[in-house]
Amino acid sequence: MAEEKLGQSTDPSEAPRGADEAVVVLDFGSQFSRLIARRLRESHVYCEIFPPNVAEEQLAHLNVKGFILSGGPASVFDDDAPQLPAFVLSSGVP
């Protein structure tokens, strides 16, 4: 079975880097991130999974049309809780 890496798709029928439109799944530690990505791909939506500390430059090759925040077990009130990158909020992308 092929191994899926963050930011990459194992499905060869998926669009190559630089796809016309893409959804980014930000994985905050959820056990469902890959399931979310699979369901998107089954609906013929190109997506890639990235950690929450992704740099904006790492998404430059994508025409991002949406972000999905996939939560994790950490409390948002913890001092070391993962933070949403500021560029996600300022991008104007849903």
mmCIF file of C-alpha atoms in Angstrom:
data_model
loop_
_atom_site.group_PDB
_atom_site.id
_atom_site.type_symbol
_atom_site.label_atom_id
_atom_site.label_comp_id
_atom_site.label_asym_id
_atom_site.label_seq_id
_atom_site.Cartn_x
_atom_site.Cartn_y
_atom_site.Cartn_z
ATOM 1 C CA MET A 1 0.000 0.000 0.000
ATOM 2 C CA ALA A 2 1.314 3.422 -0.905
ATOM 3 C CA GLU A 3 2.324 5.710 1.909
ATOM 4 C CA GLU A 4 0.678 9.115 2.139
ATOM 5 C CA LYS A 5 2.863 12.018 3.181
ATOM 6 C CA LEU A 6 1.700 15.390 4.400
ATOM 7 C CA GLY A 7 1.139 17.738 1.523
ATOM 8 C CA GLN A 8 1.037 14.955 -1.048
ATOM 9 C CA SER A 9 -1.588 12.714 -2.559
ATOM 10 C CA THR A 10 -1.078 9.015 -3.219
ATOM 11 C CA ASP A 11 -3.852 8.885 -5.808
ATOM 12 C CA PRO A 12 -2.204 9.104 -9.257
ATOM 13 C CA SER A 13 -5.436 10.374 -10.793
ATOM 14 C CA GLU A 14 -5.261 13.499 -8.639
ATOM 15 C CA ALA A 15 -4.200 16.782 -10.157
ATOM 16 C CA PRO A 16 -0.468 17.536 -10.180
ATOM 17 C CA ARG A 17 1.108 20.346 -8.193
ATOM 18 C CA GLY A 18 -0.263 23.621 -9.437
ATOM 19 C CA ALA A 19 -3.794 22.285 -9.701
ATOM 20 C CA ASP A 20 -6.426 24.741 -10.920
ATOM 21 C CA GLU A 21 -8.215 24.674 -7.565
ATOM 22 C CA ALA A 22 -7.360 23.024 -4.270
ATOM 23 C CA VAL A 23 -8.568 22.676 -0.711
ATOM 24 C CA VAL A 24 -5.988 22.633 2.082
ATOM 25 C CA VAL A 25 -6.653 20.461 5.130
ATOM 26 C CA LEU A 26 -4.752 21.820 8.130
ATOM 27 C CA ASP A 27 -4.161 18.856 10.435
ATOM 28 C CA PHE A 28 -4.134 19.914 14.088
ATOM 29 C CA GLY A 29 -3.788 16.286 15.199
ATOM 30 C CA SER A 30 -7.190 14.906 14.327
ATOM 31 C CA GLN A 31 -7.595 11.223 13.648
ATOM 32 C CA PHE A 32 -9.984 12.183 10.835
ATOM 33 C CA SER A 33 -7.726 14.379 8.660
ATOM 34 C CA ARG A 34 -6.987 11.630 6.177
ATOM 35 C CA LEU A 35 -10.625 10.570 6.097
ATOM 36 C CA ILE A 36 -11.639 14.162 5.339
ATOM 37 C CA ALA A 37 -9.069 14.290 2.523
ATOM 38 C CA ARG A 38 -10.251 10.964 1.134
ATOM 39 C CA ARG A 39 -13.883 12.098 1.097
ATOM 40 C CA LEU A 40 -12.899 15.299 -0.702
ATOM 41 C CA ARG A 41 -10.957 13.311 -3.296
ATOM 42 C CA GLU A 42 -13.885 10.926 -3.759
ATOM 43 C CA SER A 43 -15.916 14.042 -4.588
ATOM 44 C CA HIS A 44 -13.285 14.958 -7.209
ATOM 45 C CA VAL A 45 -11.890 17.830 -5.148
ATOM 46 C CA TYR A 46 -8.112 18.120 -5.155
ATOM 47 C CA CYS A 47 -6.712 18.566 -1.648
ATOM 48 C CA GLU A 48 -3.504 18.317 0.306
ATOM 49 C CA ILE A 49 -2.900 17.848 4.038
ATOM 50 C CA PHE A 50 -0.482 20.144 5.863
ATOM 51 C CA PRO A 51 0.488 20.653 9.519
ATOM 52 C CA PRO A 52 -0.774 23.839 11.195
ATOM 53 C CA ASN A 53 2.711 25.382 11.160
ATOM 54 C CA VAL A 54 2.839 25.362 7.345
ATOM 55 C CA ALA A 55 4.516 28.376 5.774
ATOM 56 C CA GLU A 56 2.532 30.397 3.269
ATOM 57 C CA GLU A 57 5.265 29.749 0.692
ATOM 58 C CA GLN A 58 4.601 26.006 0.904
ATOM 59 C CA LEU A 59 1.101 26.623 -0.466
ATOM 60 C CA ALA A 60 2.207 28.962 -3.252
ATOM 61 C CA HIS A 61 1.937 26.194 -5.878
ATOM 62 C CA LEU A 62 -1.761 25.719 -5.067
ATOM 63 C CA ASN A 63 -4.705 27.858 -6.085
ATOM 64 C CA VAL A 64 -6.295 27.508 -2.648
ATOM 65 C CA LYS A 65 -10.079 27.807 -2.716
ATOM 66 C CA GLY A 66 -10.708 26.679 0.857
ATOM 67 C CA PHE A 67 -9.200 25.639 4.172
ATOM 68 C CA ILE A 68 -10.478 22.855 6.408
ATOM 69 C CA LEU A 69 -9.277 22.924 10.002
ATOM 70 C CA SER A 70 -9.125 19.389 11.342
ATOM 71 C CA GLY A 71 -8.993 19.651 15.144
ATOM 72 C CA GLY A 72 -6.889 17.665 17.544
ATOM 73 C CA PRO A 73 -6.827 16.604 21.185
ATOM 74 C CA ALA A 74 -5.023 19.724 22.451
ATOM 75 C CA SER A 75 -7.133 22.275 24.281
ATOM 76 C CA VAL A 76 -7.291 25.670 22.616
ATOM 77 C CA PHE A 77 -6.699 27.131 26.075
ATOM 78 C CA ASP A 78 -3.324 25.398 26.563
ATOM 79 C CA ASP A 79 -0.264 27.635 26.361
ATOM 80 C CA ASP A 80 1.341 25.340 23.792
ATOM 81 C CA ALA A 81 -1.797 24.782 21.698
ATOM 82 C CA PRO A 82 -1.161 24.843 17.939
ATOM 83 C CA GLN A 83 -1.977 28.184 16.358
ATOM 84 C CA LEU A 84 -3.688 28.961 13.088
ATOM 85 C CA PRO A 85 -1.263 30.712 10.715
ATOM 86 C CA ALA A 86 -2.150 34.406 10.385
ATOM 87 C CA PHE A 87 -2.049 34.223 6.583
ATOM 88 C CA VAL A 88 -5.010 31.809 6.619
ATOM 89 C CA LEU A 89 -7.259 34.406 8.251
ATOM 90 C CA SER A 90 -5.955 37.301 6.164
ATOM 91 C CA SER A 91 -6.232 35.359 2.887
ATOM 92 C CA GLY A 92 -9.979 35.890 2.602
ATOM 93 C CA VAL A 93 -10.333 32.239 1.563
ATOM 94 C CA PRO A 94 -13.130 30.337 3.327
#
